[in-house]
XYZ file of C-alpha atoms in Angstrom:
394
model
C 22.511 13.043 18.162
C 18.701 13.232 17.085
C 17.451 9.974 15.290
C 15.530 9.429 12.762
C 12.656 7.683 10.960
C 14.198 5.980 7.580
C 11.627 4.873 5.719
C 7.634 3.695 6.792
C 5.991 1.314 5.374
C 2.355 -0.407 5.483
C 0.319 -4.148 5.308
C -2.942 -5.386 5.594
C -4.540 -8.127 5.698
C -6.309 -9.535 2.194
C -10.318 -8.736 3.362
C -10.714 -5.921 2.401
C -15.067 -4.608 4.404
C -16.473 -1.403 2.990
C -18.906 0.149 5.062
C -22.294 0.163 3.761
C -21.599 -3.386 3.288
C -20.044 -3.971 6.685
C -23.299 -1.851 8.478
C -25.608 -3.586 6.867
C -24.396 -6.634 7.294
C -24.531 -5.815 11.046
C -28.220 -5.107 11.139
C -29.205 -8.510 10.032
C -28.272 -9.946 13.320
C -29.542 -6.602 15.188
C -32.802 -7.964 17.484
C -34.456 -5.068 16.916
C -35.513 -2.176 15.177
C -34.445 0.741 17.538
C -30.269 -1.099 17.605
C -30.938 -1.017 13.278
C -31.271 2.110 13.111
C -28.434 3.458 16.228
C -26.316 1.260 13.704
C -27.271 2.992 11.174
C -26.527 6.811 12.119
C -23.351 5.488 13.299
C -22.001 4.138 10.922
C -23.033 7.004 8.365
C -21.848 9.218 9.891
C -18.504 7.533 10.751
C -16.267 9.026 7.533
C -14.564 5.252 6.666
C -15.510 3.413 3.085
C -13.149 0.418 3.466
C -12.337 -1.324 6.076
C -9.512 -4.476 5.751
C -9.588 -8.174 8.465
C -7.948 -10.979 8.573
C -10.628 -12.850 7.754
C -14.090 -13.103 5.180
C -16.462 -14.748 7.593
C -18.910 -11.667 6.493
C -18.352 -12.002 2.978
C -20.739 -13.664 0.697
C -21.241 -17.195 0.519
C -17.749 -17.223 3.124
C -17.462 -20.491 5.097
C -16.181 -19.028 8.811
C -13.315 -18.868 10.542
C -13.700 -17.270 13.313
C -18.128 -16.352 13.229
C -19.615 -18.684 12.416
C -24.258 -19.282 12.183
C -26.179 -21.344 13.716
C -28.936 -23.479 11.027
C -31.007 -20.645 12.751
C -28.508 -18.089 11.277
C -27.823 -16.821 14.474
C -24.057 -15.612 15.779
C -22.036 -17.902 17.718
C -19.829 -15.174 19.613
C -16.309 -16.711 19.283
C -14.129 -16.801 23.171
C -11.477 -15.213 23.525
C -9.041 -17.802 23.450
C -10.505 -18.017 20.253
C -9.850 -14.941 18.034
C -6.228 -15.281 20.185
C -5.553 -18.221 17.908
C -6.362 -16.725 15.560
C -4.500 -13.846 16.540
C -1.469 -15.448 16.723
C -1.253 -17.231 14.039
C -2.056 -13.788 11.353
C 0.121 -11.654 13.536
C 2.971 -13.763 12.656
C 2.340 -14.468 9.288
C 1.652 -10.322 8.944
C 4.679 -10.066 10.963
C 6.914 -11.458 9.099
C 5.326 -10.394 5.265
C 6.254 -6.386 7.148
C 9.548 -6.296 8.213
C 10.831 -8.575 5.330
C 8.925 -5.737 3.514
C 10.271 -3.229 5.099
C 13.804 -3.383 5.136
C 13.570 -4.824 0.630
C 12.147 -1.347 0.236
C 14.780 0.998 2.796
C 17.962 1.563 1.264
C 20.759 1.785 3.561
C 20.489 -0.787 5.484
C 20.244 -4.468 5.969
C 18.475 -7.128 8.134
C 21.922 -8.289 10.070
C 22.540 -4.193 11.147
C 19.181 -4.191 12.441
C 20.593 -4.057 16.520
C 16.763 -3.469 18.428
C 12.682 -4.596 17.702
C 9.984 -3.165 19.621
C 6.198 -4.204 18.691
C 3.461 -3.161 19.835
C 0.330 -3.978 20.010
C -2.122 -4.564 21.893
C -5.488 -6.746 20.333
C -3.947 -10.827 21.737
C -1.116 -11.790 23.301
C 1.401 -14.980 22.256
C 4.890 -16.053 23.931
C 6.946 -16.941 21.960
C 5.746 -13.403 20.251
C 5.652 -12.050 16.299
C 8.815 -10.213 17.156
C 10.481 -13.758 17.459
C 8.727 -15.167 14.465
C 10.753 -12.086 12.489
C 13.895 -12.739 13.563
C 13.988 -16.141 13.400
C 12.371 -16.221 9.741
C 14.326 -13.734 8.106
C 17.986 -14.488 9.396
C 18.015 -11.516 11.985
C 20.877 -11.313 14.255
C 19.932 -13.723 17.065
C 20.761 -11.044 19.885
C 19.037 -8.407 18.186
C 17.043 -6.942 21.719
C 13.585 -7.663 21.327
C 10.986 -5.134 23.496
C 7.689 -5.611 22.651
C 4.660 -2.914 23.947
C 1.489 -4.064 24.931
C -2.361 -3.232 25.776
C -1.670 0.253 25.419
C -3.810 1.459 22.606
C -3.726 4.120 19.418
C -0.530 6.116 21.058
C 2.114 2.876 21.160
C 3.450 4.851 18.300
C 4.460 7.125 20.001
C 6.041 5.003 23.098
C 8.272 2.971 20.178
C 9.195 5.885 18.376
C 10.185 7.795 21.465
C 12.511 4.089 22.758
C 13.601 3.485 19.720
C 14.650 6.972 19.792
C 16.435 6.497 22.644
C 18.121 3.431 21.408
C 19.624 6.235 19.436
C 20.689 8.451 21.432
C 22.631 5.840 23.869
C 24.234 3.746 21.179
C 24.637 5.432 18.025
C 25.164 2.289 15.747
C 22.255 1.209 17.179
C 19.013 0.403 14.378
C 16.172 0.184 15.282
C 12.976 -2.306 13.945
C 9.620 -0.628 15.173
C 6.390 -2.829 14.748
C 3.026 -1.252 15.147
C 0.158 -4.148 14.396
C -3.415 -4.330 15.220
C -6.009 -6.456 14.910
C -8.704 -4.594 15.978
C -11.307 -6.725 13.435
C -10.964 -10.062 15.873
C -13.088 -8.610 18.909
C -15.811 -7.303 17.408
C -18.644 -8.625 18.605
C -22.891 -8.409 18.450
C -25.513 -5.965 20.259
C -26.687 -3.418 21.414
C -25.010 -1.197 23.467
C -23.787 1.850 22.204
C -19.635 1.498 23.054
C -20.120 -1.698 20.890
C -20.907 -0.334 17.585
C -19.535 2.624 17.241
C -16.001 0.020 18.340
C -17.091 -2.210 15.265
C -18.743 1.023 13.094
C -14.425 2.273 13.419
C -12.229 0.084 13.879
C -10.506 -2.146 11.698
C -6.530 -4.952 11.645
C -3.583 -3.370 10.152
C -0.146 -2.876 10.973
C 3.176 -0.408 9.323
C 6.755 -0.706 10.225
C 9.275 1.663 11.168
C 13.467 2.166 10.534
C 14.683 4.007 13.257
C 18.620 5.302 13.436
C 20.973 7.572 14.546
C 22.521 7.579 10.679
C 22.138 10.930 8.748
C 19.545 10.352 6.340
C 19.987 9.099 2.277
C 19.359 12.947 0.509
C 17.554 11.706 -2.373
C 14.573 9.667 -0.003
C 12.786 11.653 2.033
C 12.308 10.998 6.430
C 11.739 12.085 8.909
C 14.403 14.140 12.049
C 12.751 12.810 15.494
C 12.854 16.071 17.570
C 10.699 15.020 20.357
C 8.231 13.931 22.172
C 5.673 14.461 25.441
C 2.652 12.691 27.375
C -0.518 13.899 28.470
C -2.676 12.972 30.500
C -6.326 14.188 30.486
C -8.055 12.830 33.734
C -11.682 13.629 32.660
C -11.775 11.447 29.609
C -10.056 7.998 32.206
C -14.164 6.145 32.528
C -14.699 7.094 28.222
C -11.891 5.883 26.970
C -11.258 2.011 27.925
C -10.766 -2.026 28.052
C -10.664 -5.102 29.445
C -10.330 -8.919 28.579
C -13.769 -10.638 28.742
C -15.070 -13.850 27.717
C -16.223 -13.159 23.744
C -12.690 -10.787 22.514
C -12.326 -8.078 24.647
C -14.466 -5.214 26.273
C -14.213 -1.288 25.211
C -15.588 1.268 26.801
C -16.234 4.529 23.492
C -17.705 6.791 24.818
C -19.151 8.825 22.301
C -18.325 11.845 24.326
C -14.408 11.465 23.958
C -14.185 13.566 20.820
C -16.122 16.658 22.842
C -13.699 15.910 25.622
C -9.988 16.726 23.542
C -12.056 19.183 21.808
C -12.517 21.197 25.179
C -8.886 19.648 26.349
C -6.368 19.754 23.457
C -5.116 23.083 22.909
C -3.577 24.037 26.435
C -2.043 20.602 26.271
C -0.193 21.248 22.579
C 0.064 25.006 23.331
C 2.169 23.425 26.676
C 4.402 21.424 24.354
C 4.929 24.157 21.771
C 6.459 26.103 24.841
C 8.833 23.305 25.842
C 9.963 24.182 22.263
C 9.570 28.191 21.705
C 7.395 27.237 18.616
C 3.191 28.057 18.309
C 1.303 26.388 16.369
C 1.974 28.641 13.564
C 4.971 27.088 12.884
C 3.604 24.075 12.222
C 4.168 23.340 8.463
C 2.259 19.210 9.169
C 0.322 18.314 10.637
C -0.182 14.057 11.194
C -3.041 13.532 14.405
C -4.347 9.666 14.788
C -7.762 9.331 12.674
C -10.082 8.105 16.203
C -12.399 9.058 14.039
C -13.999 11.380 11.858
C -16.430 13.639 14.658
C -12.138 13.314 16.854
C -10.898 15.139 13.750
C -13.489 16.990 13.770
C -13.276 18.510 17.196
C -8.955 18.669 16.751
C -9.507 21.004 13.571
C -11.621 23.054 15.823
C -9.511 23.468 18.842
C -6.128 23.982 17.425
C -8.295 26.680 14.537
C -6.748 24.297 11.654
C -7.419 25.136 8.180
C -10.057 23.339 6.284
C -6.419 20.629 4.537
C -4.247 20.554 7.639
C -5.885 16.582 8.335
C -6.576 15.417 4.799
C -4.237 13.534 5.088
C -5.261 12.202 8.297
C -9.181 11.822 7.330
C -7.662 10.095 3.512
C -6.098 7.270 5.907
C -9.275 6.409 7.952
C -11.623 6.359 4.940
C -9.952 4.246 3.319
C -8.278 2.012 6.119
C -10.266 3.033 9.139
C -9.143 2.663 12.717
C -5.814 0.415 12.890
C -5.125 1.752 17.010
C -1.412 2.105 17.191
C -0.954 1.544 13.379
C -2.786 4.147 11.684
C -0.585 7.241 12.863
C 1.800 5.651 10.979
C 0.225 5.163 8.231
C -0.668 9.071 8.009
C 2.948 9.621 8.682
C 3.846 7.599 5.625
C 1.331 9.062 3.324
C 3.166 12.714 4.246
C 6.328 10.985 3.310
C 5.202 10.603 -0.295
C 4.008 14.105 -0.128
C 7.477 15.566 0.437
C 9.034 18.240 -1.368
C 12.088 19.607 -1.751
C 11.510 21.806 2.245
C 11.493 20.639 5.158
C 8.517 20.368 6.870
C 8.160 21.472 11.167
C 5.358 18.389 12.170
C 3.041 18.173 14.703
C 2.622 14.097 15.722
C -0.564 13.610 18.403
C -2.297 10.807 19.343
C -5.308 9.137 21.840
C -6.119 6.400 23.532
C -7.402 4.928 27.364
C -6.707 7.021 30.289
C -7.272 9.586 28.791
C -3.407 10.214 27.069
C -2.223 12.534 25.024
C 0.822 11.964 22.316
C 2.161 14.348 21.285
C 5.176 14.472 18.804
C 7.506 16.993 17.382
C 9.496 15.156 13.787
C 10.996 17.193 10.848
C 10.229 15.751 8.114
C 13.287 16.392 5.179
C 12.527 17.176 1.785
C 14.214 15.401 -1.312
C 17.853 17.346 -1.713
C 17.868 18.302 -6.068
C 20.325 20.977 -7.399
C 18.388 23.361 -6.810
C 17.616 22.838 -3.250
C 19.391 25.604 -1.727
C 16.932 28.490 -3.989
C 14.291 27.646 -2.058
C 13.065 29.900 0.560
C 13.259 28.554 3.763
C 10.394 26.956 5.526
C 9.558 27.379 9.521
C 10.936 23.191 9.219
C 13.771 24.026 8.195
C 14.244 27.155 9.952
C 13.810 25.130 13.606
C 15.797 22.354 12.539
C 18.449 24.524 13.245
C 17.666 25.201 16.680
C 16.674 21.685 16.961
C 17.683 19.777 20.958
C 19.876 16.974 20.332
C 18.115 15.445 22.519
C 15.651 13.235 20.474
C 13.418 12.530 23.510
C 11.477 14.641 26.207
C-alpha cells in the first residue's frame, strides 16, 4: 500500500536580506583586505539573490535583538545559549503558524485526523519542542504520536518522509504531519575562516510541512506517491561536511571540495538506486535536487549528464531563499507540484548532508485529472506507476 504526499506548504520569517547587502555588511565586519576580497568572491558566486532570517539586526536603523555592537562598532558575538533562546521563541511561532497554514490548505483532511507528527530540525533545541506546541495551540488530538529528527542536516526531509511512509504502511488510517524547520541564520559567525564565510553566504531560515497518508489523493489536486528511498554514504567526504556545538553558535565544516566529491561519487549511487528499481536515468521526468549551493547543482548536472533545464526549480529556490537546510528540498518539491500538468511524472529527489550522506527518493508526481486525461500519451512516470512497488520505503 503506497503512501502519498497530499500537500506541501512553506513559510519564511519576516526579515529578508538581499545577498549583496548581506555581503557588504559582512565585509564591513572583516578586519583585513584579504578577508574582504574572499567574502566578495564567495558571495558573488553563490547564485543567491534573497534570504530570510528571524532577526533584522543588520538592516538599516535596526535595534539588535541578537547581534549587537559596542560603542566602536565591533560585533559582540552572541553565545550559543542566546542564539538558542531565539530558536526556542521563533521555532515555536513558525511551527504553529506553518502547521495551521498546512491544515487550512490541504483538502479532505482535518486536524482531528492527524495521528503522527514528525518534526525535523538541526539548528536548535528545546523541550517541550515545537511539535508539542503544534498539538496544544492548534487543538490536535493529544494522542498524536510525536517524533523529532534532530541534528541530521540538509537531508533530514527524506528520513522524515520515509518514516511517515512506514507509519502509513503499518497503519492505513495514519495521517502524518511532517515538518522541517531550520533557523540557520542564528549561527552566523564573523571570522576569516573560509568554511565560515561559505556557510554565511549560503544558509537561511525557512520551514516546510507536508501531509502524508495512504488515502487516494484528491483527483484535482496534484500530489506525490512515495515509491522508495535509498540512503548512501560517501566515505571520502566524511571530514568535508560536519558541525559541532561551540560557545558562539554551531561551528561548521563546509569544504570547498564538496561539489567535486559529489560529482565523482553521485552517478554510481544514482545508477545503483535505479538498478534496484529496474530504471535508467532516461526514465526520470523531473529532478528535485537539494540546492546546497550553486556549485553543487552544477556538479550534479554534470555528473548525471542532465539537460540545462533539469535543475531549474532547484536553482530558482536557491536564488529566492538560499539553503534552508532540511526544509529546502520540500520547497523544490512544492514548486514542482505547483507546476504539475495532467501527466504523471517520475521524480528523482536527492539531498546531501554530513557524512557525506546522500539520500535519494523516488516519487511519482500525480498530475491533475481532467475529462480528456485518458487521451494523453503515457509518460515515463505513468508507465512506472503501473509497476511501482507496494512498499513505500526501501
